[in-house]
Coordinates of C-alpha atoms in Angstrom, one line a residue:
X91 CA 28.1 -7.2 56.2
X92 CA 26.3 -4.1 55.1
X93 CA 29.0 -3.8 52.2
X94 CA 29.0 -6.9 51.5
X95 CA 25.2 -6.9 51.3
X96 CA 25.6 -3.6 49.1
X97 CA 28.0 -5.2 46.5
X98 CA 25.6 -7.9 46.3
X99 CA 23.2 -5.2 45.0
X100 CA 25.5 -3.5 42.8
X101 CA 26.4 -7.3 41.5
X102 CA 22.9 -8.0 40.6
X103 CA 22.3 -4.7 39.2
X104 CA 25.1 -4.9 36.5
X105 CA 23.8 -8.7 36.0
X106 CA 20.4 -7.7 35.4
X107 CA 21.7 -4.9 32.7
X108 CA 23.5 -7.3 30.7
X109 CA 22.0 -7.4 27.3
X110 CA 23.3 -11.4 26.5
X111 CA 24.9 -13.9 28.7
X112 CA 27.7 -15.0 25.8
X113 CA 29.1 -14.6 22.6
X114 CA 29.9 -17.3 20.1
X115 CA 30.9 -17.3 16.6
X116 CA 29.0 -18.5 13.6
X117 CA 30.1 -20.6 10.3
X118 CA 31.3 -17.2 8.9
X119 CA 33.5 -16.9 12.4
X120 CA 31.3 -13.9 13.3
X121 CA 31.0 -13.3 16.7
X122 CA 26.5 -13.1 18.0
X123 CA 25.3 -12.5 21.3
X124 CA 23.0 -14.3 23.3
X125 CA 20.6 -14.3 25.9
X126 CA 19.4 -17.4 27.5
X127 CA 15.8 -18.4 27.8
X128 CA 13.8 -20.6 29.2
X129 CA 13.4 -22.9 26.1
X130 CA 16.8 -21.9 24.0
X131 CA 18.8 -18.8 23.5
X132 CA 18.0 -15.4 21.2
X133 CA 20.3 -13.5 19.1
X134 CA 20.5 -10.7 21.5
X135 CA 21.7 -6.9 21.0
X136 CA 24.8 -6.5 19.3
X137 CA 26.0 -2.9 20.9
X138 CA 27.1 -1.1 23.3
X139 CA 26.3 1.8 25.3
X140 CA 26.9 2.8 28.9
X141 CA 23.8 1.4 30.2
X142 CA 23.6 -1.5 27.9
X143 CA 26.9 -3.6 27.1
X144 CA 27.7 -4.2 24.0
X145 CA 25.9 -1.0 22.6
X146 CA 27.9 0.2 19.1
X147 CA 31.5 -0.6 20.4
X148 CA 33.4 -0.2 17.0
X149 CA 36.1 -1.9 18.7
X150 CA 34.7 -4.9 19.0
X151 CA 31.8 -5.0 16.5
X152 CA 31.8 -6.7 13.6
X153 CA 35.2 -5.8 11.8
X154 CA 35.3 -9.6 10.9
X155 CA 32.7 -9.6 8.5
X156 CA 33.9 -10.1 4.7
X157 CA 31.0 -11.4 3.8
X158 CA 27.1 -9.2 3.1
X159 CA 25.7 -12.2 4.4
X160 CA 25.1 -13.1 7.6
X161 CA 23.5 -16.6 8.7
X162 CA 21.9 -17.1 12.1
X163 CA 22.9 -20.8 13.3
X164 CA 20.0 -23.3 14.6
X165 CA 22.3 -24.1 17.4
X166 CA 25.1 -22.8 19.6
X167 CA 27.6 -24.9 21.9
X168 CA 28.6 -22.3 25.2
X169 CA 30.0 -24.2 28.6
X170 CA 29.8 -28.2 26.9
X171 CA 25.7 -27.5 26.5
X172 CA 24.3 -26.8 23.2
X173 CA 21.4 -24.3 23.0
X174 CA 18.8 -23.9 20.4
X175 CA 18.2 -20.3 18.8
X176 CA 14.6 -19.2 19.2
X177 CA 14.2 -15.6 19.0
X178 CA 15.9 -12.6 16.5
X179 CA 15.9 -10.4 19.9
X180 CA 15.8 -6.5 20.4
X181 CA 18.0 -4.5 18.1
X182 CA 19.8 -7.8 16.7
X183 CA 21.0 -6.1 13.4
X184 CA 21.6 -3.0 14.2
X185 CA 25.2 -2.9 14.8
X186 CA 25.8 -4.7 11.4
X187 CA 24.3 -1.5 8.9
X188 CA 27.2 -1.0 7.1
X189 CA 27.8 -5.0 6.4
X190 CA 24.8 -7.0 6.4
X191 CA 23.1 -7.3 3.2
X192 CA 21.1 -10.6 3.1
X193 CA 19.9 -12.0 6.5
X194 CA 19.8 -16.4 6.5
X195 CA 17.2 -17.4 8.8
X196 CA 17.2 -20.7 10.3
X197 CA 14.0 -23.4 11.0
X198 CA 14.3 -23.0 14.5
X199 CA 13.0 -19.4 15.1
X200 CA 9.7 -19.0 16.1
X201 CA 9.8 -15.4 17.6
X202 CA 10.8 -12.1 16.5
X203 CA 11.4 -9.0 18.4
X204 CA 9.2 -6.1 16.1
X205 CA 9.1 -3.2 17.8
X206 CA 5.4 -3.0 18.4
X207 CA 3.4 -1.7 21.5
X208 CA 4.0 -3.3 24.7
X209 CA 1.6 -3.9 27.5
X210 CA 0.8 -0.7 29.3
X211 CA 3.2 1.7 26.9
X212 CA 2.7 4.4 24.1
X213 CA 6.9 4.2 23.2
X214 CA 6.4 3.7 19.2
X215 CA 9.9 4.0 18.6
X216 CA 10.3 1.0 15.7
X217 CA 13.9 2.6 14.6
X218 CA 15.3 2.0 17.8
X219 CA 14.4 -1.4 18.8
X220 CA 12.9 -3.6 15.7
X221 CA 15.1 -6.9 14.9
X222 CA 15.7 -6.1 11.7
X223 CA 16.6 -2.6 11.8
X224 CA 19.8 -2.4 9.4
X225 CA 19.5 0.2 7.0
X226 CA 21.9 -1.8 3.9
X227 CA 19.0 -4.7 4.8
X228 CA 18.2 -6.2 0.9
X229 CA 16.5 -9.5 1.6
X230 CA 15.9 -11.6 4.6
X231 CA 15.7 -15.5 3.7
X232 CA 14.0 -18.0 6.1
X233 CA 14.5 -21.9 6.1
X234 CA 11.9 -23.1 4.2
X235 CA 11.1 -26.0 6.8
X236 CA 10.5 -23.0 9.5
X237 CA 7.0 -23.9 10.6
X238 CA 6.1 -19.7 11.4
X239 CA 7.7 -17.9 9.0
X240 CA 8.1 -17.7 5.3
X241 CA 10.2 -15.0 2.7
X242 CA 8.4 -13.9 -0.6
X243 CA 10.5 -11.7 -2.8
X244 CA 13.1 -11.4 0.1
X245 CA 10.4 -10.0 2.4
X246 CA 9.5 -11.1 6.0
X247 CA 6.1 -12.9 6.4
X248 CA 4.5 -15.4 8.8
X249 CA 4.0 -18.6 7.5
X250 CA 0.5 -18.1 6.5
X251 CA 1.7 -15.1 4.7
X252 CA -1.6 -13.2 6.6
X253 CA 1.3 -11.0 8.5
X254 CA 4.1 -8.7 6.9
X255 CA 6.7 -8.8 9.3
X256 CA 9.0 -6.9 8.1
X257 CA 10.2 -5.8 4.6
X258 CA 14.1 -4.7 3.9
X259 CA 14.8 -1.1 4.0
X260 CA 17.3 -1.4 0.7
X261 CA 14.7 -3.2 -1.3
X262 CA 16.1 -1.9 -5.1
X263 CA 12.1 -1.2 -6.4
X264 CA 10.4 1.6 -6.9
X265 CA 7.0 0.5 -7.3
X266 CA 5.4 -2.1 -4.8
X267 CA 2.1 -3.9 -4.9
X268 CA 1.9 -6.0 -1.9
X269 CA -0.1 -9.6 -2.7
X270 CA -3.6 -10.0 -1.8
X271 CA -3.6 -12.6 1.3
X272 CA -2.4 -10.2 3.3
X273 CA -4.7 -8.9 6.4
X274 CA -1.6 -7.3 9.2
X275 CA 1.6 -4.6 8.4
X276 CA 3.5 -5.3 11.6
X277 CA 4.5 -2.2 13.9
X278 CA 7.7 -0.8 11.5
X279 CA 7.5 -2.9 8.8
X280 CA 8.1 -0.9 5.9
X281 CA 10.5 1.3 7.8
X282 CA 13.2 3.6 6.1
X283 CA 12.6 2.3 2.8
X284 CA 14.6 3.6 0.7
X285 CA 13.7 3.6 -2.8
X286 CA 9.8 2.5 -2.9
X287 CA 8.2 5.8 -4.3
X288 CA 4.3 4.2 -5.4
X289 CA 3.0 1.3 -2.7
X290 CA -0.4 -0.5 -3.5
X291 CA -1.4 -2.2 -0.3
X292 CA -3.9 -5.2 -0.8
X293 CA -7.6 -5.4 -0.7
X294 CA -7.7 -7.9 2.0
X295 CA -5.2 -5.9 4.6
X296 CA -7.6 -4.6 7.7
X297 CA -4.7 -3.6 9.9
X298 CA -1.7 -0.8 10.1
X299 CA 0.8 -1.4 12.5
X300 CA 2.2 2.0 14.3
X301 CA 5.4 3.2 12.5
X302 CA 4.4 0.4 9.5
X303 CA 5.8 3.4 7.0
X304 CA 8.3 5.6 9.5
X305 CA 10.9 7.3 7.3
X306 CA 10.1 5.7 4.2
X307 CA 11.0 9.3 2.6
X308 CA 10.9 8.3 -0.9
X309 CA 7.1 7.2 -1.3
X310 CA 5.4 9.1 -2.9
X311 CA 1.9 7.6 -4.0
X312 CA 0.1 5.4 -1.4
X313 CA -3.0 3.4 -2.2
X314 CA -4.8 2.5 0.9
X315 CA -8.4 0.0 0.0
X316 CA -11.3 -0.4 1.3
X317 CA -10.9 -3.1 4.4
X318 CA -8.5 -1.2 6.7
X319 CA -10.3 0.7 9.4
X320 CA -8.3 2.4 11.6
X321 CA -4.5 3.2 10.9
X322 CA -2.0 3.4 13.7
X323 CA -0.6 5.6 15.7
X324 CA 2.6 7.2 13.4
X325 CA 1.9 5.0 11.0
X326 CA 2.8 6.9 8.2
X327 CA 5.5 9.2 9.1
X328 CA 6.3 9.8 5.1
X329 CA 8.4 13.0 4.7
X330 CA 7.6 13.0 0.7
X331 CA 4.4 11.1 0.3
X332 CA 2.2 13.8 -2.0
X333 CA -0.9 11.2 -3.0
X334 CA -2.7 9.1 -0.2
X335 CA -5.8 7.2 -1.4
X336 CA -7.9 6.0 1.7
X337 CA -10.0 4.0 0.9
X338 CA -13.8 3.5 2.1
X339 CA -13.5 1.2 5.3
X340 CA -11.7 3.7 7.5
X341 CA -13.5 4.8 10.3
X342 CA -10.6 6.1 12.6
X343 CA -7.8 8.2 11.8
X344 CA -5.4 9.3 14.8
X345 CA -2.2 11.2 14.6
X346 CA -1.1 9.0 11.9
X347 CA 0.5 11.0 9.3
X348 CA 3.3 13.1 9.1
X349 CA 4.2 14.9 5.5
X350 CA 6.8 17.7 4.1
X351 CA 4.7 17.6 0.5
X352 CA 1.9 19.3 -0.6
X353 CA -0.8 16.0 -0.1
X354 CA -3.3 15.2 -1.9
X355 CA -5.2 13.4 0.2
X356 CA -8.5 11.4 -1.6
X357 CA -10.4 9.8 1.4
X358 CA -13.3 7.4 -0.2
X359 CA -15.6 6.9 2.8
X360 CA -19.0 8.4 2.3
X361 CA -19.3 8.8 5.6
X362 CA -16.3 11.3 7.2
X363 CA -13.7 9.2 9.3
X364 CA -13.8 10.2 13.2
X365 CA -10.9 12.4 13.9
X366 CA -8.0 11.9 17.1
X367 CA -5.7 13.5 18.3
X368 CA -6.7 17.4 18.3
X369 CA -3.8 20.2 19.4
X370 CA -4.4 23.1 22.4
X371 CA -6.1 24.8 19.1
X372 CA -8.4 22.1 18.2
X373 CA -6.7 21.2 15.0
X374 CA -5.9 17.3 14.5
X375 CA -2.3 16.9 14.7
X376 CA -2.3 14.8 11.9
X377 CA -3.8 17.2 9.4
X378 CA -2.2 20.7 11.1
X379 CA 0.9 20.3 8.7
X380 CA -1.5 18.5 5.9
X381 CA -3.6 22.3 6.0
X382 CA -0.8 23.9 6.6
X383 CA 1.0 22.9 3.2
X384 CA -2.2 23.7 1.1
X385 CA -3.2 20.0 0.9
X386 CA -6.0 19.4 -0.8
X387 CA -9.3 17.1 0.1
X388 CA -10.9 14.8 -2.3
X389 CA -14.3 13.1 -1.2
X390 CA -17.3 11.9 -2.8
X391 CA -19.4 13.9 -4.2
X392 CA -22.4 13.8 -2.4
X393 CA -20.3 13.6 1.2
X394 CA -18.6 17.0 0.3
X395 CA -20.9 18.8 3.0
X396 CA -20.5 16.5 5.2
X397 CA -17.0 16.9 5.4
X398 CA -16.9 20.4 5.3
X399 CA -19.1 20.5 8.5
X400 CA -17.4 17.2 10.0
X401 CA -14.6 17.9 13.4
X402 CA -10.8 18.2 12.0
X403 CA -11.6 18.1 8.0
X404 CA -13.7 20.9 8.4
X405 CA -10.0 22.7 8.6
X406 CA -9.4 21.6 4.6
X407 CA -9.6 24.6 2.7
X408 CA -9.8 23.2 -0.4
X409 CA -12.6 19.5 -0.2
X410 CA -13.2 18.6 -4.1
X411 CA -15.2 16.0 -5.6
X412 CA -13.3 12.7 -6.2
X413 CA -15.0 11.8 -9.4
X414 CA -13.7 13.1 -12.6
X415 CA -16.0 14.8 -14.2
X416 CA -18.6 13.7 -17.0
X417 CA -16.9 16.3 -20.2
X418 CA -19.5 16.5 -23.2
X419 CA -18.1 17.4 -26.8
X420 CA -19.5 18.3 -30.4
X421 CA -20.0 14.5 -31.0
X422 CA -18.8 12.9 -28.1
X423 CA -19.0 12.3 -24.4
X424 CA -16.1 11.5 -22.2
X425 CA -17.3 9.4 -19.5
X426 CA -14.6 8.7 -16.2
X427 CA -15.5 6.8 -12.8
X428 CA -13.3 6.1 -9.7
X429 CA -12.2 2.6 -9.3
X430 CA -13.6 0.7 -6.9
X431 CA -11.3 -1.6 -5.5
X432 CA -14.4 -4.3 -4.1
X433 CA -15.4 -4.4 -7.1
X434 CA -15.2 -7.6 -9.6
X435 CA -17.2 -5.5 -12.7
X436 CA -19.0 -2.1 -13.8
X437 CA -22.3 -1.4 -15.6
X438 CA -22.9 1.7 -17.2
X439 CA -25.9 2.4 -18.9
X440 CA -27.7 5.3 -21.2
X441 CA -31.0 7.0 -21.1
X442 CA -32.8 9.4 -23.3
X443 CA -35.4 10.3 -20.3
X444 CA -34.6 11.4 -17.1
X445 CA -36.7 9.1 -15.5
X446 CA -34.7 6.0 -17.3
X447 CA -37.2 4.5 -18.6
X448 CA -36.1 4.8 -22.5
X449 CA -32.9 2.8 -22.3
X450 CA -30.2 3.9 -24.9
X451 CA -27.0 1.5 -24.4
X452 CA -25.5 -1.0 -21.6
X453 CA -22.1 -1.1 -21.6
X454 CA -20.1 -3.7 -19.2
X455 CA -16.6 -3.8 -17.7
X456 CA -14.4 -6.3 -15.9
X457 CA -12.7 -5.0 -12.5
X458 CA -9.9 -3.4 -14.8
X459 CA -12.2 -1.4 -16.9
X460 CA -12.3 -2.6 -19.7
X461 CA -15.0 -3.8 -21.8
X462 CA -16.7 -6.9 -21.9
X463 CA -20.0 -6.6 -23.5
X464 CA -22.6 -3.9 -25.1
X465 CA -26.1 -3.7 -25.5
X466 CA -28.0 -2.3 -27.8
X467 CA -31.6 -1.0 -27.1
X468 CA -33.8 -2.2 -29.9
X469 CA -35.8 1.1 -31.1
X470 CA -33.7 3.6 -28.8
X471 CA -30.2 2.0 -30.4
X472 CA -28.5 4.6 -32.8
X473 CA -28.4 3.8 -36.6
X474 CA -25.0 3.0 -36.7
X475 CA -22.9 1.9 -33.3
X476 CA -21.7 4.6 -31.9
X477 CA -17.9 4.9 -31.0
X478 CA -16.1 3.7 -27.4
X479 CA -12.7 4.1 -27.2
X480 CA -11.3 2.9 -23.6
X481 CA -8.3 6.1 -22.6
X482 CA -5.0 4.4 -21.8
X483 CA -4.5 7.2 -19.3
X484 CA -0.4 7.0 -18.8
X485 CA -0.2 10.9 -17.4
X486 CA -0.7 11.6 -13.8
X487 CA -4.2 13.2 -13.3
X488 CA -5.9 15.0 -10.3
X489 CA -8.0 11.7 -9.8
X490 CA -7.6 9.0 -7.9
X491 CA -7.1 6.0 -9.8
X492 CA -10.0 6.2 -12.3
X493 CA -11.6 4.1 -15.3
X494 CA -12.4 6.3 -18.6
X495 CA -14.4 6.0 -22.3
X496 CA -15.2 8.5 -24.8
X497 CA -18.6 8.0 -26.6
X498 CA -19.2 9.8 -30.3
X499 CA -21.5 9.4 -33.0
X500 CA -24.1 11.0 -30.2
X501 CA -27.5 13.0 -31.5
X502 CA -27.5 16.2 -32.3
X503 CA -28.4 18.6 -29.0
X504 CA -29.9 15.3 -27.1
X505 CA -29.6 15.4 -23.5
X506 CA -28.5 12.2 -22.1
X507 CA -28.9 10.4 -19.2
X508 CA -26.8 7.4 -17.4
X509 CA -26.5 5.5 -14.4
X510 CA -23.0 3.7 -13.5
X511 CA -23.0 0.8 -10.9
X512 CA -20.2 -1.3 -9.1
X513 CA -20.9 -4.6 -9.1
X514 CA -18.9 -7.2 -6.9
X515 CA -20.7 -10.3 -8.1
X516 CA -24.4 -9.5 -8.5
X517 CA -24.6 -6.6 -5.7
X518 CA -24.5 -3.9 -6.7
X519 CA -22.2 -2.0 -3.8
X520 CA -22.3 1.6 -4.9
X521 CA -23.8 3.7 -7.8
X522 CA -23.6 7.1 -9.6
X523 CA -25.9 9.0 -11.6
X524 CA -25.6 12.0 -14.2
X525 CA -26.3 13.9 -17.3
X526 CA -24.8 15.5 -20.6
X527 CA -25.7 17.2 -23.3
X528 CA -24.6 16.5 -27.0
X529 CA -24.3 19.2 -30.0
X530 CA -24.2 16.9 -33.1
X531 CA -23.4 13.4 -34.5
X532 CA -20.7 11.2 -35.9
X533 CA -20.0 7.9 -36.0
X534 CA -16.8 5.5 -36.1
X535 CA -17.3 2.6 -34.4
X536 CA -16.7 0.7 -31.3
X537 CA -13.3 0.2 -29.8
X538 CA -11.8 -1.3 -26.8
X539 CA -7.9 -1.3 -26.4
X540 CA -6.7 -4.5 -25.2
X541 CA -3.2 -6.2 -24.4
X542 CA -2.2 -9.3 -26.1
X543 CA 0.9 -11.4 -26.1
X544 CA 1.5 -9.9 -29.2
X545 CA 1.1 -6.1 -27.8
X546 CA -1.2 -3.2 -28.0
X547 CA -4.4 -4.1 -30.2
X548 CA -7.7 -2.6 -30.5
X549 CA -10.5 -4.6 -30.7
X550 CA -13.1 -2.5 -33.1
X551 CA -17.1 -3.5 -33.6
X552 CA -18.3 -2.3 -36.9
X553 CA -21.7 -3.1 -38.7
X554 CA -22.0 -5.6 -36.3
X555 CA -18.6 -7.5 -36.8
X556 CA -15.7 -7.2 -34.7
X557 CA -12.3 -6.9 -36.2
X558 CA -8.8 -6.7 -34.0
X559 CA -6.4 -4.0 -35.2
X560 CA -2.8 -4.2 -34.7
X561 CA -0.7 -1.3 -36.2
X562 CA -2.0 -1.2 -39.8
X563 CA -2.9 -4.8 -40.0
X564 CA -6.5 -6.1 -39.2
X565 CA -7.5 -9.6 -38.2
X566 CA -10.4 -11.6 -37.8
X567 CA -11.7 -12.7 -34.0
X568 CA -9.4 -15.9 -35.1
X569 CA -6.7 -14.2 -35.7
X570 CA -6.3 -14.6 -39.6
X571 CA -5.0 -11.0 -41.1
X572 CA -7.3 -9.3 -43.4
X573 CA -7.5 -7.1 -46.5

């Protein structure tokens, strides 16, 4: 009885470690595994190990597939009853990474196994149990009558598109701007990408999953804004990211980051992010090999004490000011300011007293930087209008990503004086203040480089009339060439 009772055990044991209850092939003739539920089946793990059947047998796994596509059914037939496919379970692709290229989604799924945090565990590891980890992964292609989900670009997203759920590591693109909508990166997300080297996430993102950007080894630039306030745990485990741009909302940083380059690392808030996760020798774990590699700190200007005396980035020993600096020539000033990414327009505006009363020139700019209007200041305006040229700044600079105008035709040894303010409709939501000096004067005109559908122009106010130049031609406002 006491074997029989013990078998019994062992019996329930080996059923209780069976990672999917049977196997049945798709159109292709591609044998899945699943694992019934309460309310249909899920594509269940598709290897074997010792403790998990079916873990990487190569005996068994997936030699049948010609195709690079594989297509998850809405239904399966097992035992004469049909079952409905749910879930994408734990580890369903990962036996197929040197086959599976595209992955067909059905309507049916509503759940996907992500590899984020559980209940009561600190286990991060995305690369070992996400869905979709399959490293040859180039687009994933959902029904479009599934009422949670929806694929942009051959990218994972719920059907809001407020969620990226997960994004294929073999993505062929270099440089990714993720669209504005969405607010949540998914726990591994973005992991082992490939080939993305510069990734612009969107204003509206507030959240970092943990391991979002694990092993994505070939990004480079990063461009955090200004909503996201506290960024996961691993989150960005990016052996070769050099430039991370944080931008003003983050309040939290924890043991995040993980980098092999020398970073630059430009953090925006004015006020110094509250450091986690500190080492036996008080040094954040995060920023240890940051410090360590010589990275250097770029903050605002007038936070720069703040960070020098603030727990964990007091460690930098290089903290810079992030704006570019104001540079003054014989007849001209170059102007530069940080982008702001809030903001929908800029204002910048010359004095010739230092209590700005005597107001010299207002110059506006769209969220791009470039110019939309100028205004002259009766009396205080110059004789002739004096020169803006807008710099088309293709080289990579020390800056974060910056807006820049030269100003000549200047007076001779004047000190000036300005005041530039973001705007995001009326409010103004930050402002800078500064001074140069001028040695003489020199005028050309006023120019703004635009794009058109016809290429680079340059739209030029001279004597009061604007002209367009396009190579050697000029034209009217119209359009109608002239002589």
């Amino acid at each position: 009885m006491k074997k029989s009772i013990f078998l019994l055990i062992i019996l329930a044991c080996v059923m209780s470690a069976q990672a999917y209850d049977f196997k049945v092939a798709n159109a292709d003739g591609v044998e899945l595994c699943y694992k019934i539920q309460k309310d249909g089946v899920s594509v269940a793990f598709t290897y074997d190990t010792p403790d998990r059947p079916n873990f990487w047998n190569k005996d068994t796994t997936y030699k049948n597939i010609t195709s690079d596509t594989l297509r998850i059914p809405e239904k399966v037939q097992y035992n004469n009853k049909e079952y409905t496919v749910t879930t994408i379970g734990e580890r369903a692709f990962h036996a197929m990474n040197e086959h599976v290229k595209v992955a067909v989604i059905p309507n049916t799924i509503d759940s996907m196994f992500l590899g984020i945090q559980r209940a009561g565990s600190t286990n991060f590891n995305r690369t070992s149990s996400s869905a979709f980890y399959c490293n040859n992964l180039q687009a994933i292609i959902i029904d479009k009558t599934n009422p949670h989900y929806t694929s942009i670009d051959g990218a994972l997203y719920t059907k809001d598109t407020t969620t990226l759920v997960a994004y294929p590591a073999l993505c062929r693109k270099d440089s990714v701007i993720l669209p504005e909508g969405i607010k949540v990166m998914a726990g591994g997300c973005m992991a082992n990408a490939r080939y993305i080297q510069y990734l612009e996430l969107p204003l509206s993102l507030t959240k970092m999953g943990p391991l979002c950007l694990e092993a994505a080894d070939s990004l480079h630039h990063l461009i955090i804004k200004d909503n996201v306030d506290t960024i996961a745990v691993s989150a960005l485990d990016c052996y070769g990211l050099s430039h991370l741009t944080l931008g003003t909302g983050v309040k939290v940083v924890d043991d995040f980051l993980y980098t092999d380059s020398l970073l630059h690392l430009y953090c925006r808030a004015t006020t110094p992010p509250e450091v986690r996760g500190f080492n036996e020798s008080n040094i954040s774990r995060f920023l240890e090999r940051v410090i360590e590699l010589g990275g250097i700190l770029y903050v605002p200007m007038q936070s720069i004490t703040a960070y020098q005396q603030a727990l964990g980035w007091s460690n930098f020993q290089h903290i810079r000011p992030i704006e570019p600096p104001v540079v003054s020539g014989i007849d001209n000033v170059q102007v530069s300011w940080v982008q702001n990414f809030s903001a929908t327009g800029y204002v910048w505006t010359l004095y010739t007293d230092e209590a700005h009363t005597q107001r010299y020139m207002t110059l506006t700019f769209d969220a791009n930087g470039h110019l939309t209007g100028i205004d002259l200041a009766g009396n205080q305006a110059p004789a002739r209008v004096p020169a803006l040229y807008e710099e088309d700044e293709e080289e990579s600079t020390q800056f974060a990503e910056y807006y820049s105008f030269t100003i000549t035709g200047l007076s001779t040894g004047t000190t000036y004086y300005f005041t530039r303010q973001s705007l995001n409709g009326e409010d103004i939501i930050d402002e800078e203040m500064g001074s140069f000096e001028t040695l003489s004067s020199e005028s050309e005109g006023l120019k703004d480089n635009v794009q058109s559908d016809k290429g680079q122009c340059v739209k030029m106010l001279r004597d009061g009339q604007v002209f367009i130049e396009r190579g050697e031609k000029t034209y009217s406002p119209s359009g109608q060439e002239l002589k």
